[in-house]
Tab-separated table of C-alpha atoms in Angstrom:
chain	number	residue	atom	x	y	z
A	1	UNK	CA	-21.629	-27.788	6.274
A	2	UNK	CA	-21.174	-24.047	6.076
A	3	UNK	CA	-21.049	-22.108	2.806
A	4	UNK	CA	-18.783	-19.500	4.370
A	5	UNK	CA	-15.049	-19.928	4.040
A	6	UNK	CA	-12.978	-20.176	7.175
A	7	UNK	CA	-10.610	-17.292	7.736
A	8	UNK	CA	-7.044	-18.391	7.241
A	9	UNK	CA	-4.391	-16.920	9.446
A	10	UNK	CA	-1.505	-15.446	7.529
A	11	UNK	CA	1.829	-16.561	8.912
A	12	UNK	CA	4.720	-14.222	8.168
A	13	UNK	CA	8.124	-15.516	9.226
A	14	UNK	CA	10.475	-13.102	10.992
A	15	UNK	CA	13.292	-11.704	8.906
A	16	UNK	CA	16.836	-11.891	10.221
A	17	UNK	CA	17.792	-8.424	11.467
A	18	UNK	CA	21.386	-8.712	10.290
A	19	UNK	CA	20.267	-9.256	6.679
A	20	UNK	CA	17.325	-6.886	6.269
A	21	UNK	CA	17.146	-3.401	7.743
A	22	UNK	CA	14.487	-0.743	7.578
A	23	UNK	CA	15.177	1.925	5.001
A	24	UNK	CA	14.896	5.491	6.308
A	25	UNK	CA	12.385	7.656	4.464
A	26	UNK	CA	13.750	10.804	2.922
A	27	UNK	CA	12.027	14.175	3.207
A	28	UNK	CA	9.282	15.556	5.380
A	29	UNK	CA	6.018	13.781	6.071
A	30	UNK	CA	4.049	16.178	3.850
A	31	UNK	CA	6.426	15.554	0.931
A	32	UNK	CA	5.925	11.810	1.344
A	33	UNK	CA	2.125	12.220	1.412
A	34	UNK	CA	2.203	14.454	-1.675
A	35	UNK	CA	4.430	11.965	-3.493
A	36	UNK	CA	2.157	9.033	-2.587
A	37	UNK	CA	-0.888	10.980	-3.825
A	38	UNK	CA	0.872	11.842	-7.089
A	39	UNK	CA	1.787	8.192	-7.679
A	40	UNK	CA	-1.740	6.989	-6.874
A	41	UNK	CA	-3.352	9.688	-9.010
A	42	UNK	CA	-1.086	8.862	-11.942
A	43	UNK	CA	-1.855	5.154	-11.642
A	44	UNK	CA	-5.626	5.442	-11.061
A	45	UNK	CA	-6.501	8.683	-12.869
A	46	UNK	CA	-9.104	7.009	-15.073
A	47	UNK	CA	-10.781	5.349	-12.073
A	48	UNK	CA	-10.896	8.674	-10.192
A	49	UNK	CA	-12.586	10.297	-13.196
A	50	UNK	CA	-15.203	7.516	-13.295
A	51	UNK	CA	-15.849	7.829	-9.560
A	52	UNK	CA	-16.233	11.586	-9.866
A	53	UNK	CA	-19.162	11.050	-12.232
A	54	UNK	CA	-21.146	9.138	-9.587
């Protein structure tokens, strides 16, 4: 008997294309990257400060 867990395969059902559509991203790629960084920094600012001490 193995102590390691078996990897489980994640099954994701297909979504009907007539119901769900991809949403176009607004703005340039750099604006999206800057926005994502701002959101992450706002959310994890305390963790970034702790990591900076290491």
